[in-house]
mmCIF file of C-alpha atoms and ligand atoms in Angstrom:
data_model
loop_
_atom_site.group_PDB
_atom_site.id
_atom_site.type_symbol
_atom_site.label_atom_id
_atom_site.label_comp_id
_atom_site.label_asym_id
_atom_site.label_seq_id
_atom_site.Cartn_x
_atom_site.Cartn_y
_atom_site.Cartn_z
ATOM 1 C CA MET P 51 12.364 -93.383 60.476
ATOM 2 C CA GLN P 52 13.297 -93.557 56.812
ATOM 3 C CA VAL P 53 14.745 -96.994 56.076
ATOM 4 C CA ILE P 54 16.630 -97.378 52.785
ATOM 5 C CA ILE P 55 17.898 -100.798 51.734
ATOM 6 C CA PHE P 56 20.798 -101.179 49.296
ATOM 7 C CA ASP P 57 22.226 -104.233 47.563
ATOM 8 C CA ASN P 58 25.619 -103.907 49.216
ATOM 9 C CA ALA P 59 27.796 -102.012 51.681
ATOM 10 C CA GLN P 60 29.495 -99.945 48.963
ATOM 11 C CA GLN P 61 26.152 -98.475 47.908
ATOM 12 C CA VAL P 62 25.429 -97.615 51.553
ATOM 13 C CA ALA P 63 28.736 -95.707 51.694
ATOM 14 C CA GLU P 64 28.073 -93.914 48.399
ATOM 15 C CA ASN P 65 24.618 -92.813 49.513
ATOM 16 C CA ALA P 66 25.914 -91.645 52.906
ATOM 17 C CA ALA P 67 28.609 -89.630 51.093
ATOM 18 C CA GLU P 68 25.888 -87.928 49.026
ATOM 19 C CA TRP P 69 24.188 -86.816 52.241
ATOM 20 C CA VAL P 70 27.399 -85.394 53.640
ATOM 21 C CA ALA P 71 28.314 -83.676 50.363
ATOM 22 C CA GLU P 72 24.869 -82.126 50.094
ATOM 23 C CA LEU P 73 25.169 -80.650 53.600
ATOM 24 C CA ILE P 74 28.685 -79.350 53.070
ATOM 25 C CA ASN P 75 27.910 -77.843 49.688
ATOM 26 C CA LYS P 76 24.671 -76.279 50.874
ATOM 27 C CA LYS P 77 25.470 -74.753 54.253
ATOM 28 C CA THR P 78 27.893 -71.906 54.948
ATOM 29 C CA ASN P 79 29.150 -73.340 58.241
ATOM 30 C CA PRO P 80 28.200 -77.016 58.265
ATOM 31 C CA VAL P 81 28.532 -78.998 61.474
ATOM 32 C CA LEU P 82 29.032 -82.694 60.959
ATOM 33 C CA GLY P 83 28.828 -85.413 63.610
ATOM 34 C CA LEU P 84 31.229 -88.293 62.966
ATOM 35 C CA ALA P 85 31.561 -91.915 64.021
ATOM 36 C CA THR P 86 34.440 -94.365 64.108
ATOM 37 C CA GLY P 87 34.373 -98.168 63.725
ATOM 38 C CA SER P 88 34.530 -100.335 60.620
ATOM 39 C CA THR P 89 31.243 -99.240 59.058
ATOM 40 C CA PRO P 90 32.000 -95.578 58.162
ATOM 41 C CA ILE P 91 35.486 -96.269 56.766
ATOM 42 C CA SER P 92 34.100 -96.686 53.251
ATOM 43 C CA LEU P 93 32.071 -93.478 53.681
ATOM 44 C CA TYR P 94 35.274 -91.598 54.571
ATOM 45 C CA GLN P 95 36.978 -93.138 51.534
ATOM 46 C CA GLU P 96 34.144 -91.809 49.351
ATOM 47 C CA LEU P 97 34.513 -88.339 50.895
ATOM 48 C CA VAL P 98 38.263 -88.367 50.305
ATOM 49 C CA ASN P 99 37.635 -89.390 46.672
ATOM 50 C CA LYS P 100 35.164 -86.537 46.231
ATOM 51 C CA HIS P 101 37.660 -84.106 47.725
ATOM 52 C CA LYS P 102 40.466 -85.334 45.449
ATOM 53 C CA ALA P 103 38.139 -85.026 42.447
ATOM 54 C CA GLY P 104 37.631 -81.348 43.381
ATOM 55 C CA GLU P 105 33.976 -81.861 44.267
ATOM 56 C CA LEU P 106 34.142 -81.278 48.001
ATOM 57 C CA SER P 107 35.958 -78.870 50.290
ATOM 58 C CA PHE P 108 35.907 -79.139 54.084
ATOM 59 C CA THR P 109 37.414 -75.721 54.872
ATOM 60 C CA LYS P 110 34.180 -74.406 56.421
ATOM 61 C CA THR P 111 33.203 -77.651 58.152
ATOM 62 C CA THR P 112 33.275 -78.220 61.910
ATOM 63 C CA THR P 113 33.138 -81.815 63.158
ATOM 64 C CA PHE P 114 32.232 -83.470 66.443
ATOM 65 C CA ASN P 115 32.970 -87.143 66.984
ATOM 66 C CA LEU P 116 30.649 -89.336 68.986
ATOM 67 C CA ASP P 117 33.184 -90.842 71.317
ATOM 68 C CA GLU P 118 36.766 -91.316 72.440
ATOM 69 C CA TYR P 119 38.462 -93.738 74.807
ATOM 70 C CA LEU P 120 39.178 -92.369 78.249
ATOM 71 C CA GLY P 121 42.699 -91.357 79.159
ATOM 72 C CA ILE P 122 44.109 -92.265 75.771
ATOM 73 C CA ASP P 123 46.536 -89.861 74.164
ATOM 74 C CA GLU P 124 45.881 -88.756 70.589
ATOM 75 C CA THR P 125 49.274 -90.126 69.574
ATOM 76 C CA ASN P 126 48.058 -93.608 70.589
ATOM 77 C CA VAL P 127 47.169 -95.521 67.415
ATOM 78 C CA GLN P 128 44.032 -96.825 69.150
ATOM 79 C CA SER P 129 42.684 -93.315 69.804
ATOM 80 C CA TYR P 130 39.721 -92.235 67.753
ATOM 81 C CA ARG P 131 41.598 -89.016 66.957
ATOM 82 C CA HIS P 132 44.210 -91.179 65.262
ATOM 83 C CA PHE P 133 41.456 -93.113 63.446
ATOM 84 C CA MET P 134 39.915 -89.877 62.148
ATOM 85 C CA ASN P 135 43.266 -88.494 61.026
ATOM 86 C CA GLU P 136 44.087 -91.728 59.190
ATOM 87 C CA ASN P 137 40.708 -92.219 57.566
ATOM 88 C CA LEU P 138 39.610 -88.661 56.807
ATOM 89 C CA PHE P 139 41.237 -85.558 58.264
ATOM 90 C CA ASP P 140 44.752 -86.122 56.875
ATOM 91 C CA HIS P 141 43.399 -86.554 53.335
ATOM 92 C CA VAL P 142 41.076 -83.544 53.018
ATOM 93 C CA ASP P 143 41.388 -79.765 53.474
ATOM 94 C CA ILE P 144 39.715 -79.632 56.898
ATOM 95 C CA ASN P 145 41.036 -77.234 59.548
ATOM 96 C CA LYS P 146 41.919 -79.629 62.382
ATOM 97 C CA ASP P 147 41.273 -76.850 64.919
ATOM 98 C CA LYS P 148 37.603 -77.273 64.007
ATOM 99 C CA THR P 149 37.559 -81.044 64.610
ATOM 100 C CA PHE P 150 36.516 -82.118 68.093
ATOM 101 C CA LEU P 151 36.357 -85.365 70.027
ATOM 102 C CA PRO P 152 35.040 -85.821 73.578
ATOM 103 C CA THR P 153 38.447 -86.339 75.118
ATOM 104 C CA CYS P 154 39.274 -86.812 78.754
ATOM 105 C CA ALA P 155 42.990 -87.039 79.494
ATOM 106 C CA GLN P 156 44.472 -88.550 82.663
ATOM 107 C CA GLY P 157 43.629 -86.288 85.593
ATOM 108 C CA GLU P 158 40.879 -84.357 83.795
ATOM 109 C CA ASN P 159 37.378 -84.385 85.271
ATOM 110 C CA PRO P 160 35.111 -86.414 82.949
ATOM 111 C CA ARG P 161 31.976 -84.588 84.174
ATOM 112 C CA GLN P 162 33.476 -81.210 83.338
ATOM 113 C CA GLN P 163 34.799 -82.514 80.022
ATOM 114 C CA GLY P 164 31.292 -83.753 79.150
ATOM 115 C CA LEU P 165 29.722 -80.380 79.957
ATOM 116 C CA ASP P 166 32.375 -78.560 77.955
ATOM 117 C CA TYR P 167 31.759 -80.802 74.937
ATOM 118 C CA GLU P 168 28.017 -80.125 75.057
ATOM 119 C CA ASN P 169 28.732 -76.380 75.234
ATOM 120 C CA LYS P 170 31.124 -76.566 72.305
ATOM 121 C CA ILE P 171 28.451 -78.248 70.177
ATOM 122 C CA GLN P 172 25.950 -75.545 71.148
ATOM 123 C CA GLN P 173 28.406 -72.776 70.361
ATOM 124 C CA ALA P 174 29.011 -74.239 66.900
ATOM 125 C CA GLY P 175 25.253 -73.963 66.252
ATOM 126 C CA GLY P 176 24.363 -77.626 66.889
ATOM 127 C CA ILE P 177 25.055 -80.664 64.729
ATOM 128 C CA ASP P 178 23.437 -80.615 61.288
ATOM 129 C CA LEU P 179 24.025 -84.224 60.331
ATOM 130 C CA GLN P 180 25.178 -86.938 62.713
ATOM 131 C CA ILE P 181 26.715 -90.080 61.212
ATOM 132 C CA LEU P 182 26.052 -93.201 63.291
ATOM 133 C CA GLY P 183 26.935 -96.872 63.240
ATOM 134 C CA ILE P 184 25.191 -99.382 65.467
ATOM 135 C CA GLY P 185 26.651 -101.957 67.823
ATOM 136 C CA ALA P 186 25.498 -105.571 67.656
ATOM 137 C CA ASN P 187 23.948 -104.836 71.077
ATOM 138 C CA GLY P 188 22.055 -101.804 69.739
ATOM 139 C CA HIS P 189 24.419 -99.138 71.082
ATOM 140 C CA ILE P 190 24.869 -95.799 69.326
ATOM 141 C CA GLY P 191 28.039 -93.935 70.168
ATOM 142 C CA PHE P 192 29.105 -95.784 73.292
ATOM 143 C CA ASN P 193 25.627 -95.540 74.792
ATOM 144 C CA GLU P 194 25.402 -99.111 75.940
ATOM 145 C CA PRO P 195 22.116 -100.903 76.692
ATOM 146 C CA THR P 196 20.379 -99.311 79.733
ATOM 147 C CA SER P 197 21.884 -95.888 78.958
ATOM 148 C CA SER P 198 19.448 -93.116 79.775
ATOM 149 C CA LEU P 199 17.542 -91.930 76.735
ATOM 150 C CA ALA P 200 18.048 -88.423 78.160
ATOM 151 C CA SER P 201 21.823 -88.817 78.552
ATOM 152 C CA ARG P 202 24.413 -86.199 77.601
ATOM 153 C CA THR P 203 28.153 -86.438 76.963
ATOM 154 C CA ARG P 204 29.687 -88.410 79.802
ATOM 155 C CA ILE P 205 31.853 -91.325 80.775
ATOM 156 C CA LYS P 206 30.530 -94.841 80.059
ATOM 157 C CA THR P 207 31.748 -98.256 81.070
ATOM 158 C CA LEU P 208 31.791 -100.535 78.023
ATOM 159 C CA THR P 209 29.883 -103.811 78.152
ATOM 160 C CA GLN P 210 31.614 -107.152 77.771
ATOM 161 C CA GLN P 211 29.918 -107.595 74.380
ATOM 162 C CA THR P 212 31.348 -104.310 73.079
ATOM 163 C CA LEU P 213 34.782 -105.176 74.440
ATOM 164 C CA ASP P 214 34.580 -108.573 72.737
ATOM 165 C CA ASP P 215 33.295 -107.088 69.462
ATOM 166 C CA ASN P 216 36.120 -104.530 69.394
ATOM 167 C CA SER P 217 38.874 -106.861 70.605
ATOM 168 C CA ARG P 218 39.573 -107.681 66.933
ATOM 169 C CA LEU P 219 41.126 -104.212 66.662
ATOM 170 C CA PHE P 220 43.643 -104.761 69.482
ATOM 171 C CA ALA P 221 46.751 -106.933 69.463
ATOM 172 C CA ALA P 222 46.834 -109.690 72.085
ATOM 173 C CA ASP P 223 49.266 -107.782 74.330
ATOM 174 C CA GLU P 224 47.764 -104.334 73.672
ATOM 175 C CA PHE P 225 45.812 -102.411 76.336
ATOM 176 C CA GLN P 226 42.096 -102.262 75.478
ATOM 177 C CA PRO P 227 40.338 -99.420 77.316
ATOM 178 C CA THR P 228 37.118 -100.296 79.140
ATOM 179 C CA LEU P 229 35.970 -96.704 79.668
ATOM 180 C CA ALA P 230 35.033 -94.095 77.096
ATOM 181 C CA MET P 231 33.576 -90.616 76.792
ATOM 182 C CA THR P 232 30.522 -90.557 74.563
ATOM 183 C CA MET P 233 27.879 -88.132 73.400
ATOM 184 C CA GLY P 234 24.630 -89.051 75.132
ATOM 185 C CA ILE P 235 21.457 -90.206 73.468
ATOM 186 C CA ALA P 236 19.854 -86.785 74.001
ATOM 187 C CA THR P 237 22.942 -85.177 72.425
ATOM 188 C CA ILE P 238 22.482 -87.388 69.356
ATOM 189 C CA LEU P 239 18.742 -86.683 69.194
ATOM 190 C CA ASP P 240 19.513 -82.930 69.113
ATOM 191 C CA ALA P 241 21.183 -83.273 65.698
ATOM 192 C CA ARG P 242 19.007 -81.911 62.881
ATOM 193 C CA TYR P 243 19.460 -85.121 60.882
ATOM 194 C CA VAL P 244 20.844 -88.477 61.922
ATOM 195 C CA LEU P 245 22.177 -90.915 59.344
ATOM 196 C CA LEU P 246 22.721 -94.429 60.654
ATOM 197 C CA MET P 247 24.701 -96.879 58.542
ATOM 198 C CA ALA P 248 24.516 -100.621 59.200
ATOM 199 C CA THR P 249 26.008 -103.397 57.102
ATOM 200 C CA GLY P 250 26.429 -107.128 57.564
ATOM 201 C CA LYS P 251 24.452 -109.959 59.047
ATOM 202 C CA ASN P 252 25.785 -109.401 62.593
ATOM 203 C CA LYS P 253 23.819 -106.123 62.729
ATOM 204 C CA ALA P 254 20.473 -107.596 61.571
ATOM 205 C CA LYS P 255 19.039 -108.224 65.047
ATOM 206 C CA ALA P 256 20.049 -104.794 66.390
ATOM 207 C CA VAL P 257 18.571 -103.157 63.277
ATOM 208 C CA LYS P 258 15.301 -105.014 63.769
ATOM 209 C CA ASP P 259 15.137 -103.937 67.436
ATOM 210 C CA MET P 260 15.927 -100.348 66.482
ATOM 211 C CA VAL P 261 13.324 -100.069 63.728
ATOM 212 C CA THR P 262 10.451 -102.246 64.931
ATOM 213 C CA GLY P 263 11.235 -103.025 68.581
ATOM 214 C CA ALA P 264 9.903 -101.193 71.615
ATOM 215 C CA LEU P 265 11.362 -97.812 72.472
ATOM 216 C CA SER P 266 13.670 -98.949 75.220
ATOM 217 C CA ALA P 267 17.035 -98.285 76.833
ATOM 218 C CA VAL P 268 17.713 -101.997 76.222
ATOM 219 C CA CYS P 269 18.233 -101.021 72.570
ATOM 220 C CA PRO P 270 19.633 -97.465 72.727
ATOM 221 C CA ALA P 271 19.276 -97.062 68.929
ATOM 222 C CA SER P 272 15.487 -97.419 69.326
ATOM 223 C CA ALA P 273 15.613 -93.815 70.646
ATOM 224 C CA LEU P 274 15.938 -92.791 66.984
ATOM 225 C CA GLN P 275 12.228 -93.636 66.685
ATOM 226 C CA LEU P 276 11.731 -90.269 68.426
ATOM 227 C CA HIS P 277 13.784 -88.353 65.869
ATOM 228 C CA GLU P 278 11.997 -86.384 63.190
ATOM 229 C CA ASN P 279 14.746 -86.902 60.613
ATOM 230 C CA ALA P 280 16.332 -90.312 61.186
ATOM 231 C CA ILE P 281 17.613 -91.993 58.034
ATOM 232 C CA VAL P 282 18.751 -95.606 58.221
ATOM 233 C CA LEU P 283 20.950 -96.897 55.391
ATOM 234 C CA LEU P 284 21.213 -100.690 55.292
ATOM 235 C CA ASP P 285 22.682 -103.336 53.087
ATOM 236 C CA LYS P 286 20.559 -106.432 52.430
ATOM 237 C CA GLU P 287 22.225 -108.427 55.178
ATOM 238 C CA ALA P 288 21.665 -105.833 57.882
ATOM 239 C CA ALA P 289 18.039 -105.552 56.698
ATOM 240 C CA SER P 290 17.510 -109.317 56.622
ATOM 241 C CA GLU P 291 15.510 -109.537 59.870
ATOM 242 C CA LEU P 292 13.125 -106.694 59.010
ATOM 243 C CA GLU P 293 9.737 -108.231 58.346
ATOM 244 C CA ASP P 294 8.271 -105.531 56.127
ATOM 245 C CA HIS P 295 11.155 -105.451 53.675
ATOM 246 C CA GLU P 296 8.969 -104.727 50.609
ATOM 247 C CA TYR P 297 7.305 -101.803 52.366
ATOM 248 C CA TYR P 298 10.635 -99.991 52.831
ATOM 249 C CA VAL P 299 11.585 -100.523 49.195
ATOM 250 C CA TRP P 300 8.180 -99.236 48.080
ATOM 251 C CA ALA P 301 8.273 -96.209 50.429
ATOM 252 C CA ASP P 302 11.751 -95.311 49.171
ATOM 253 C CA LYS P 303 10.469 -95.317 45.575
ATOM 254 C CA GLN P 304 7.706 -92.912 46.587
ATOM 255 C CA ASN P 305 10.212 -90.624 48.333
ATOM 256 C CA ASN P 306 12.401 -90.600 45.241
ATOM 257 C CA LYS P 307 9.412 -89.641 43.098
ATOM 258 C CA ILE P 308 8.614 -86.729 45.409
ATOM 259 C CA ASN P 309 12.272 -85.656 45.348
ATOM 260 C CA GLN P 310 12.272 -85.754 41.557
ATOM 261 C CA GLU P 311 9.107 -83.692 41.328
ATOM 262 C CA PHE P 312 9.784 -81.131 44.060
ATOM 263 C CA GLY P 313 13.555 -81.324 44.550
ATOM 264 C CA LEU P 314 15.522 -82.616 47.482
ATOM 265 C CA TYR P 315 14.744 -80.602 50.589
ATOM 266 C CA HIS P 316 16.736 -80.955 53.755
ATOM 267 C CA ASN P 317 16.137 -78.349 56.412
ATOM 268 C CA TYR P 318 19.674 -77.724 57.659
HETATM 269 C C1 LIG E 43 31.991 -95.496 67.100
HETATM 270 C C2 LIG E 43 30.639 -95.713 67.588
HETATM 271 C C3 LIG E 43 30.056 -97.074 67.717
HETATM 272 C C4 LIG E 43 30.113 -97.862 66.416
HETATM 273 C C5 LIG E 43 29.530 -99.257 66.593
HETATM 274 C C6 LIG E 43 29.631 -100.099 65.347
HETATM 275 O O1 LIG E 43 32.298 -94.116 67.091
HETATM 276 O O2 LIG E 43 30.040 -94.768 67.900
HETATM 277 O O3 LIG E 43 28.718 -96.947 68.120
HETATM 278 O O4 LIG E 43 29.413 -97.181 65.428
HETATM 279 O O5 LIG E 43 30.187 -99.915 67.641
HETATM 280 O O6 LIG E 43 30.968 -100.332 65.064
HETATM 281 P P1 LIG E 43 31.409 -101.059 63.704
HETATM 282 O O7 LIG E 43 31.107 -100.111 62.614
HETATM 283 O O8 LIG E 43 32.874 -101.293 63.886
HETATM 284 O O9 LIG E 43 30.620 -102.311 63.627
#
């Protein structure tokens, strides 16, 4: 796991945007995995800025989102499709026919929908770079604690903690879904690179468990310990419970030196 600590959340977003831009500018048919939630909003803002500055075009990019609420229509303002349109897709030159979310409408079979989503990812050539946030309970996507580390796209019941954490996004009288479709942990581990962003003090414990805790379904993000190319971008607050803080800063300096000498090499 490559842990990189920044002074603030804006720097995390800027660095994440560099990763995405590098992939998109380098690969003919890039496949990008996307996340929703508060954390990546500033990343999407950076990508929109790059696009408007003429530095980035999404015409060849295919995207797969991590998750979507069950039985929620894309016209619903709480749908993750709506979130993606608002925060990214409507502001860049992406072909929306190449943007996918693991949807499951009323009456559709969630098991079949999960299988179809996995197949679609395969057919696109697999995900090159998967953007991730992390829940305060250590979830990635909606893979809640005790999710199988071998899981694939499927329906998940959200935990009370996740419902409470996300209740800030729903009005008092608004329906808050308790079920979602999510890529599984094995689906996420299949991505060639995973880029996890975490900012703020409320993520510090989950970050510590992910980076230095036991590999365990209790902290689904700890599964990233098994990934060859897992990059973790943190602000100081999210990194505040990591004991070996200086080590990560030092290791990052060494990586930068190697990059300067031999060039940046990502095997997409
Ligand atoms: C959303 C997702 C979730 C969030 C996580 C953190 O697509 O996959 O795992 O990344 O719940 O959410 P925020 O960023 O709102 O703290």
